[in-house]
mmCIF file of C-alpha atoms in Angstrom:
data_model
loop_
_atom_site.group_PDB
_atom_site.id
_atom_site.type_symbol
_atom_site.label_atom_id
_atom_site.label_comp_id
_atom_site.label_asym_id
_atom_site.label_seq_id
_atom_site.Cartn_x
_atom_site.Cartn_y
_atom_site.Cartn_z
ATOM 1 C CA MET A 1 110.982 81.289 114.774
ATOM 2 C CA THR A 2 108.135 80.614 117.520
ATOM 3 C CA ASN A 3 105.418 83.565 117.563
ATOM 4 C CA THR A 4 102.321 84.357 119.310
ATOM 5 C CA SER A 5 100.257 81.991 117.292
ATOM 6 C CA GLY A 6 102.258 79.056 118.992
ATOM 7 C CA TYR A 7 103.424 77.831 115.354
ATOM 8 C CA ILE A 8 107.005 78.055 114.126
ATOM 9 C CA VAL A 9 107.312 80.207 110.828
ATOM 10 C CA ASN A 10 109.741 81.512 108.924
ATOM 11 C CA PRO A 11 109.530 85.625 108.216
ATOM 12 C CA ALA A 12 107.965 86.818 105.267
ATOM 13 C CA THR A 13 108.574 89.377 102.590
ATOM 14 C CA VAL A 14 106.131 92.233 103.269
ATOM 15 C CA THR A 15 105.989 95.458 100.553
ATOM 16 C CA ASN A 16 103.375 97.449 102.540
ATOM 17 C CA VAL A 17 100.994 97.849 105.538
ATOM 18 C CA GLN A 18 98.507 100.107 104.106
ATOM 19 C CA ARG A 19 96.091 101.825 106.491
ATOM 20 C CA PHE A 20 92.712 103.300 106.477
ATOM 21 C CA SER A 21 91.498 100.976 103.353
ATOM 22 C CA LEU A 22 87.813 101.002 102.507
ATOM 23 C CA HIS A 23 87.068 98.441 99.941
ATOM 24 C CA ASP A 24 89.158 95.373 101.566
ATOM 25 C CA GLY A 25 86.703 93.289 103.628
ATOM 26 C CA GLY A 26 84.058 95.917 105.472
ATOM 27 C CA GLY A 27 85.002 98.645 107.721
ATOM 28 C CA ILE A 28 88.347 100.480 107.915
ATOM 29 C CA ARG A 29 90.797 98.024 107.068
ATOM 30 C CA THR A 30 94.696 97.615 107.583
ATOM 31 C CA VAL A 31 96.099 95.659 104.464
ATOM 32 C CA VAL A 32 99.142 93.643 104.554
ATOM 33 C CA PHE A 33 100.657 93.022 101.149
ATOM 34 C CA LEU A 34 102.806 89.851 100.751
ATOM 35 C CA LYS A 35 105.380 89.612 98.211
ATOM 36 C CA GLY A 36 105.185 87.124 95.665
ATOM 37 C CA CYS A 37 102.676 85.767 92.940
ATOM 38 C CA PRO A 38 102.859 82.607 90.668
ATOM 39 C CA PHE A 39 100.233 84.195 88.192
ATOM 40 C CA ARG A 40 100.773 86.974 85.779
ATOM 41 C CA CYS A 41 97.542 88.976 85.156
ATOM 42 C CA PRO A 42 98.293 91.662 82.423
ATOM 43 C CA TRP A 43 96.021 94.223 84.544
ATOM 44 C CA CYS A 44 97.729 93.419 87.717
ATOM 45 C CA CYS A 45 97.656 96.810 89.927
ATOM 46 C CA ASN A 46 100.382 95.593 92.357
ATOM 47 C CA PRO A 47 103.331 94.590 90.073
ATOM 48 C CA GLU A 48 105.726 94.950 92.831
ATOM 49 C CA ASN A 49 104.396 92.064 94.473
ATOM 50 C CA LEU A 50 104.925 89.764 91.478
ATOM 51 C CA SER A 51 108.273 88.906 92.604
ATOM 52 C CA ALA A 52 108.770 86.889 95.867
ATOM 53 C CA GLU A 53 112.028 88.950 96.445
ATOM 54 C CA PRO A 54 112.881 92.154 97.770
ATOM 55 C CA GLU A 55 113.636 94.757 94.805
ATOM 56 C CA VAL A 56 114.159 98.339 94.243
ATOM 57 C CA SER A 57 111.831 100.883 92.387
ATOM 58 C CA LEU A 58 112.963 104.329 91.155
ATOM 59 C CA LYS A 59 110.347 107.098 90.465
ATOM 60 C CA GLU A 60 112.304 109.264 87.875
ATOM 61 C CA ARG A 61 110.018 112.313 88.161
ATOM 62 C CA LEU A 62 111.498 112.513 91.969
ATOM 63 C CA CYS A 63 114.972 111.808 91.127
ATOM 64 C CA MET A 64 117.646 114.679 91.378
ATOM 65 C CA HIS A 65 120.512 112.767 89.712
ATOM 66 C CA CYS A 66 122.679 113.106 92.472
ATOM 67 C CA SER A 67 124.547 109.985 91.498
ATOM 68 C CA PRO A 68 126.550 109.731 88.431
ATOM 69 C CA ARG A 69 125.353 107.163 85.698
ATOM 70 C CA PRO A 70 128.085 107.022 83.140
ATOM 71 C CA GLY A 71 126.895 105.055 80.090
ATOM 72 C CA GLY A 72 123.422 104.765 81.407
ATOM 73 C CA ALA A 73 124.514 102.965 84.425
ATOM 74 C CA PRO A 74 121.716 102.370 87.068
ATOM 75 C CA CYS A 75 121.672 104.855 90.106
ATOM 76 C CA ALA A 76 124.093 103.782 92.647
ATOM 77 C CA THR A 77 122.627 105.641 95.844
ATOM 78 C CA ALA A 78 121.048 103.060 98.014
ATOM 79 C CA PRO A 79 117.100 103.520 98.857
ATOM 80 C CA GLU A 80 117.889 104.362 102.447
ATOM 81 C CA ASP A 81 120.156 107.278 101.018
ATOM 82 C CA CYS A 82 117.802 108.581 98.519
ATOM 83 C CA PRO A 83 117.373 112.309 99.352
ATOM 84 C CA THR A 84 114.075 112.698 97.628
ATOM 85 C CA GLY A 85 112.694 109.316 98.074
ATOM 86 C CA ALA A 86 112.741 108.445 94.412
ATOM 87 C CA LYS A 87 114.527 105.174 95.122
ATOM 88 C CA GLU A 88 112.507 102.809 97.358
ATOM 89 C CA LEU A 89 113.298 99.419 98.591
ATOM 90 C CA LEU A 90 110.146 97.041 98.021
ATOM 91 C CA GLY A 91 109.637 94.161 100.424
ATOM 92 C CA ARG A 92 111.099 93.836 104.010
ATOM 93 C CA THR A 93 111.441 90.939 106.020
ATOM 94 C CA ARG A 94 108.740 90.808 108.668
ATOM 95 C CA THR A 95 107.959 88.233 111.560
ATOM 96 C CA VAL A 96 104.526 87.334 112.501
ATOM 97 C CA ASP A 97 104.902 89.162 116.106
ATOM 98 C CA ASP A 98 106.233 92.292 114.682
ATOM 99 C CA LEU A 99 103.557 92.579 112.336
ATOM 100 C CA VAL A 100 100.741 92.034 114.619
ATOM 101 C CA ALA A 101 102.008 94.471 116.558
ATOM 102 C CA GLU A 102 102.035 96.918 113.908
ATOM 103 C CA VAL A 103 98.238 96.243 112.724
ATOM 104 C CA ALA A 104 97.016 95.978 116.277
ATOM 105 C CA ARG A 105 97.680 99.704 116.653
ATOM 106 C CA ASP A 106 94.570 100.306 114.585
ATOM 107 C CA GLY A 107 92.366 98.491 116.723
ATOM 108 C CA ALA A 108 90.236 101.279 117.890
ATOM 109 C CA PHE A 109 89.483 102.100 114.292
ATOM 110 C CA PHE A 110 88.386 98.462 113.453
ATOM 111 C CA GLU A 111 86.232 98.536 116.606
ATOM 112 C CA GLU A 112 84.317 101.671 115.422
ATOM 113 C CA SER A 113 83.921 101.104 111.975
ATOM 114 C CA GLY A 114 83.599 97.124 111.861
ATOM 115 C CA GLY A 115 86.890 96.861 110.102
ATOM 116 C CA GLY A 116 89.949 94.613 110.508
ATOM 117 C CA VAL A 117 93.025 93.336 108.896
ATOM 118 C CA THR A 118 93.020 92.063 105.343
ATOM 119 C CA VAL A 119 95.937 90.182 103.960
ATOM 120 C CA SER A 120 96.564 90.712 100.426
ATOM 121 C CA GLY A 121 99.358 90.092 97.752
ATOM 122 C CA GLY A 122 100.617 89.184 95.284
ATOM 123 C CA GLU A 123 98.978 85.811 96.264
ATOM 124 C CA CYS A 124 99.328 85.257 99.864
ATOM 125 C CA LEU A 125 98.533 81.633 99.597
ATOM 126 C CA LEU A 126 102.204 81.256 98.536
ATOM 127 C CA ARG A 127 103.216 81.571 102.139
ATOM 128 C CA GLN A 128 100.298 79.735 103.875
ATOM 129 C CA ASP A 129 102.353 78.829 106.890
ATOM 130 C CA PHE A 130 103.054 82.552 107.386
ATOM 131 C CA LEU A 131 99.432 83.647 106.481
ATOM 132 C CA LEU A 132 97.639 81.247 108.660
ATOM 133 C CA ALA A 133 99.978 81.968 111.894
ATOM 134 C CA PHE A 134 99.398 85.730 111.192
ATOM 135 C CA LEU A 135 95.855 85.271 110.919
ATOM 136 C CA GLU A 136 95.830 83.323 114.208
ATOM 137 C CA ALA A 137 97.849 85.721 115.774
ATOM 138 C CA CYS A 138 95.464 88.645 114.951
ATOM 139 C CA ARG A 139 92.425 86.665 116.126
ATOM 140 C CA ALA A 140 94.115 86.251 119.246
ATOM 141 C CA GLU A 141 94.334 90.077 119.498
ATOM 142 C CA GLY A 142 90.481 90.312 119.311
ATOM 143 C CA LEU A 143 91.073 91.590 115.486
ATOM 144 C CA SER A 144 88.687 90.687 112.558
ATOM 145 C CA THR A 145 90.632 89.069 109.621
ATOM 146 C CA ALA A 146 89.938 88.835 105.794
ATOM 147 C CA VAL A 147 92.081 87.405 102.892
ATOM 148 C CA GLU A 148 91.947 88.656 99.101
ATOM 149 C CA THR A 149 92.966 85.749 96.871
ATOM 150 C CA THR A 150 92.461 83.850 93.804
ATOM 151 C CA LEU A 151 92.163 80.625 95.887
ATOM 152 C CA ALA A 152 93.567 78.958 92.997
ATOM 153 C CA LEU A 153 96.602 77.236 94.831
ATOM 154 C CA PRO A 154 96.485 73.957 96.654
ATOM 155 C CA LEU A 155 95.304 74.504 100.414
ATOM 156 C CA GLU A 156 97.638 73.081 102.757
ATOM 157 C CA ASP A 157 95.207 73.118 105.656
ATOM 158 C CA PRO A 158 91.605 74.407 104.827
ATOM 159 C CA ALA A 159 89.938 74.069 108.149
ATOM 160 C CA ARG A 160 92.754 76.246 109.805
ATOM 161 C CA LEU A 161 92.348 78.710 107.212
ATOM 162 C CA VAL A 162 88.314 78.860 107.641
ATOM 163 C CA ALA A 163 88.804 79.007 111.491
ATOM 164 C CA ALA A 164 91.315 81.854 111.264
ATOM 165 C CA CYS A 165 89.755 84.170 108.641
ATOM 166 C CA ASP A 166 86.468 85.999 108.953
ATOM 167 C CA VAL A 167 85.703 86.546 105.459
ATOM 168 C CA LEU A 168 87.601 85.167 102.207
ATOM 169 C CA LEU A 169 87.641 87.669 99.073
ATOM 170 C CA VAL A 170 87.821 85.598 96.111
ATOM 171 C CA ASP A 171 88.571 86.362 92.488
ATOM 172 C CA PHE A 172 86.342 85.481 89.599
ATOM 173 C CA LYS A 173 88.420 86.701 86.582
ATOM 174 C CA ILE A 174 88.768 85.061 83.157
ATOM 175 C CA ALA A 175 85.606 82.307 83.208
ATOM 176 C CA ASP A 176 86.941 80.100 80.343
ATOM 177 C CA ARG A 177 89.571 77.700 81.874
ATOM 178 C CA ALA A 178 91.541 77.280 78.893
ATOM 179 C CA ARG A 179 91.945 81.109 78.345
ATOM 180 C CA SER A 180 92.597 81.865 81.923
ATOM 181 C CA LEU A 181 95.563 79.222 82.022
ATOM 182 C CA GLU A 182 96.838 80.923 78.962
ATOM 183 C CA VAL A 183 96.562 84.557 79.915
ATOM 184 C CA THR A 184 96.964 84.299 83.720
ATOM 185 C CA GLY A 185 97.966 80.853 84.797
ATOM 186 C CA ILE A 186 94.996 80.768 87.132
ATOM 187 C CA ASP A 187 92.840 77.540 87.238
ATOM 188 C CA PRO A 188 89.296 78.303 87.680
ATOM 189 C CA GLU A 189 88.600 74.595 88.342
ATOM 190 C CA LEU A 190 91.001 74.462 91.146
ATOM 191 C CA ARG A 191 89.542 77.600 92.659
ATOM 192 C CA ASP A 192 86.239 76.283 92.584
ATOM 193 C CA ALA A 193 87.251 73.136 94.150
ATOM 194 C CA ASN A 194 89.088 74.843 97.033
ATOM 195 C CA LEU A 195 85.766 76.989 97.469
ATOM 196 C CA ARG A 196 83.494 73.965 97.580
ATOM 197 C CA THR A 197 86.053 72.891 100.536
ATOM 198 C CA VAL A 198 86.116 75.956 102.615
ATOM 199 C CA LEU A 199 82.098 76.583 102.285
ATOM 200 C CA GLY A 200 81.713 73.101 103.683
ATOM 201 C CA LEU A 201 83.807 74.078 106.514
ATOM 202 C CA GLY A 202 81.554 77.218 107.125
ATOM 203 C CA ALA A 203 83.682 79.809 105.389
ATOM 204 C CA ARG A 204 82.158 83.246 104.700
ATOM 205 C CA VAL A 205 83.209 83.889 101.196
ATOM 206 C CA VAL A 206 82.478 87.175 98.804
ATOM 207 C CA ALA A 207 83.011 86.652 95.158
ATOM 208 C CA ARG A 208 84.916 89.728 93.499
ATOM 209 C CA MET A 209 84.570 90.192 89.646
ATOM 210 C CA PRO A 210 87.342 92.712 88.206
ATOM 211 C CA ILE A 211 86.071 94.003 84.911
ATOM 212 C CA ILE A 212 88.908 94.386 82.635
ATOM 213 C CA PRO A 213 88.522 95.505 78.997
ATOM 214 C CA GLY A 214 89.370 92.882 76.657
ATOM 215 C CA PHE A 215 89.692 90.128 79.187
ATOM 216 C CA THR A 216 86.482 89.978 81.706
ATOM 217 C CA ASP A 217 84.255 92.243 80.428
ATOM 218 C CA ASP A 218 82.628 90.360 77.532
ATOM 219 C CA ASP A 219 78.809 89.140 78.020
ATOM 220 C CA ALA A 220 79.810 85.540 78.005
ATOM 221 C CA CYS A 221 82.513 85.966 80.600
ATOM 222 C CA VAL A 222 80.266 87.921 82.765
ATOM 223 C CA ALA A 223 77.503 85.395 82.497
ATOM 224 C CA ALA A 224 79.663 82.292 83.114
ATOM 225 C CA ASN A 225 81.190 83.751 86.108
ATOM 226 C CA VAL A 226 77.685 85.132 87.658
ATOM 227 C CA ALA A 227 76.250 81.415 86.996
ATOM 228 C CA ARG A 228 79.136 79.645 88.621
ATOM 229 C CA ILE A 229 78.895 82.131 91.585
ATOM 230 C CA ARG A 230 75.301 81.251 91.945
ATOM 231 C CA GLU A 231 75.966 77.496 91.425
ATOM 232 C CA LEU A 232 78.305 77.641 94.458
ATOM 233 C CA GLY A 233 75.921 79.090 96.572
ATOM 234 C CA LEU A 234 77.533 82.371 97.287
ATOM 235 C CA SER A 235 75.071 85.433 97.660
ATOM 236 C CA ARG A 236 77.338 88.458 97.356
ATOM 237 C CA VAL A 237 79.582 89.965 94.494
ATOM 238 C CA ASP A 238 81.875 93.084 94.302
ATOM 239 C CA VAL A 239 82.108 94.306 91.015
ATOM 240 C CA LEU A 240 85.638 96.074 90.614
ATOM 241 C CA PRO A 241 85.954 98.362 87.500
ATOM 242 C CA PHE A 242 89.280 98.483 85.761
ATOM 243 C CA HIS A 243 91.472 101.357 86.919
ATOM 244 C CA GLN A 244 94.762 102.641 86.154
ATOM 245 C CA LEU A 245 96.168 103.083 89.818
ATOM 246 C CA GLY A 246 99.240 100.656 89.201
ATOM 247 C CA GLN A 247 100.588 102.210 86.226
ATOM 248 C CA GLY A 248 103.156 104.364 87.804
ATOM 249 C CA LYS A 249 104.631 101.045 89.582
ATOM 250 C CA TYR A 250 105.396 99.452 86.420
ATOM 251 C CA ASP A 251 107.575 102.228 85.244
ATOM 252 C CA ALA A 252 109.072 102.460 88.922
ATOM 253 C CA THR A 253 110.083 98.681 88.688
ATOM 254 C CA GLY A 254 110.880 98.483 85.013
ATOM 255 C CA ARG A 255 108.220 96.377 84.040
ATOM 256 C CA ASP A 256 106.220 96.652 80.652
ATOM 257 C CA TYR A 257 102.556 97.131 81.276
ATOM 258 C CA ALA A 258 100.160 95.685 78.551
ATOM 259 C CA LEU A 259 97.004 98.025 79.318
ATOM 260 C CA ARG A 260 98.836 101.243 79.692
ATOM 261 C CA ASP A 261 96.555 102.881 76.997
ATOM 262 C CA VAL A 262 93.437 101.256 78.087
ATOM 263 C CA PRO A 263 90.851 103.737 79.742
ATOM 264 C CA GLN A 264 89.789 102.963 83.045
ATOM 265 C CA LEU A 265 86.111 102.125 83.651
ATOM 266 C CA SER A 266 83.514 104.492 85.300
ATOM 267 C CA ASP A 267 80.810 103.121 87.633
ATOM 268 C CA ALA A 268 78.341 103.845 84.764
ATOM 269 C CA ASP A 269 80.475 101.753 82.638
ATOM 270 C CA VAL A 270 79.687 98.542 84.874
ATOM 271 C CA GLU A 271 76.113 99.218 85.245
ATOM 272 C CA GLY A 272 75.047 96.234 82.823
ATOM 273 C CA VAL A 273 77.467 93.794 84.972
ATOM 274 C CA VAL A 274 75.732 95.086 88.058
ATOM 275 C CA ALA A 275 72.404 94.543 86.712
ATOM 276 C CA ARG A 276 73.172 91.102 85.448
ATOM 277 C CA CYS A 277 74.386 90.138 88.882
ATOM 278 C CA GLU A 278 71.321 91.535 90.837
ATOM 279 C CA ALA A 279 69.144 89.806 88.395
ATOM 280 C CA ALA A 280 70.648 86.504 89.333
ATOM 281 C CA GLY A 281 69.775 87.090 93.118
ATOM 282 C CA LEU A 282 73.244 88.420 94.046
ATOM 283 C CA ALA A 283 73.968 91.140 96.620
ATOM 284 C CA THR A 284 76.323 93.672 94.518
ATOM 285 C CA VAL A 285 78.582 96.115 95.561
ATOM 286 C CA VAL A 286 80.546 98.058 93.186
ATOM 287 C CA HIS A 287 84.180 98.717 94.317
ATOM 288 C CA GLY A 288 83.620 96.339 97.336
ATOM 289 C CA GLU A 289 83.322 97.346 101.075
#
């Protein structure tokens, strides 16, 4: 399918176009969530984006049991016919052109706030053909662009990515490579190699450090991430305290959630992390901007 970017790409599965976001690249952002992720972070707050395929969620608290469920069978009502919105289809096929037309409606908010469009996931690098075409089409409309990513997949066209993206928001999670591969599947060495490539091409990169109890919050992990961020020549880091905003999504999609009983962190809980980052000369923003 040919789109306004001039490239031929297949449609992508998108779970959500979230408007008026404030912590995803600067200013007011419209965030596009592409479905599908090869990694499995136990703390993931977007479990609905792990599978690349559309799926159905069910919020039991909204269900009025309008459909009989003999023997514990699942609800037979189609999501589009659910009278309370308890049942929802997660993932719709979108083309570059229709997605750009939707996000461009927020252009006035972007202009006033210095915001723009951010692509997230899942891991949006799974669909680099769609991602690049979409970013380029947004830029053709005069929209600023950002990408939230692990940057831990092979890059198909680094120069094209850098040219189409105003800022890359790149995760620094479990610093130890063996443990990262075991727990999440993410290879920090591949991320760093990709970072050196895109930085060499002039990319603007913001490091992001999610602080997750039991996984990324220990002193050794924080120190190693800070050292690596400085070594790579990055100047800013967003410190992201663990939250429980995604817990209900696990219930709605029938997934187990390993961190269900872990208390979320306050800004005060990450003061030590912030101090370490600032002591290393990094501009540090809690929650991001």
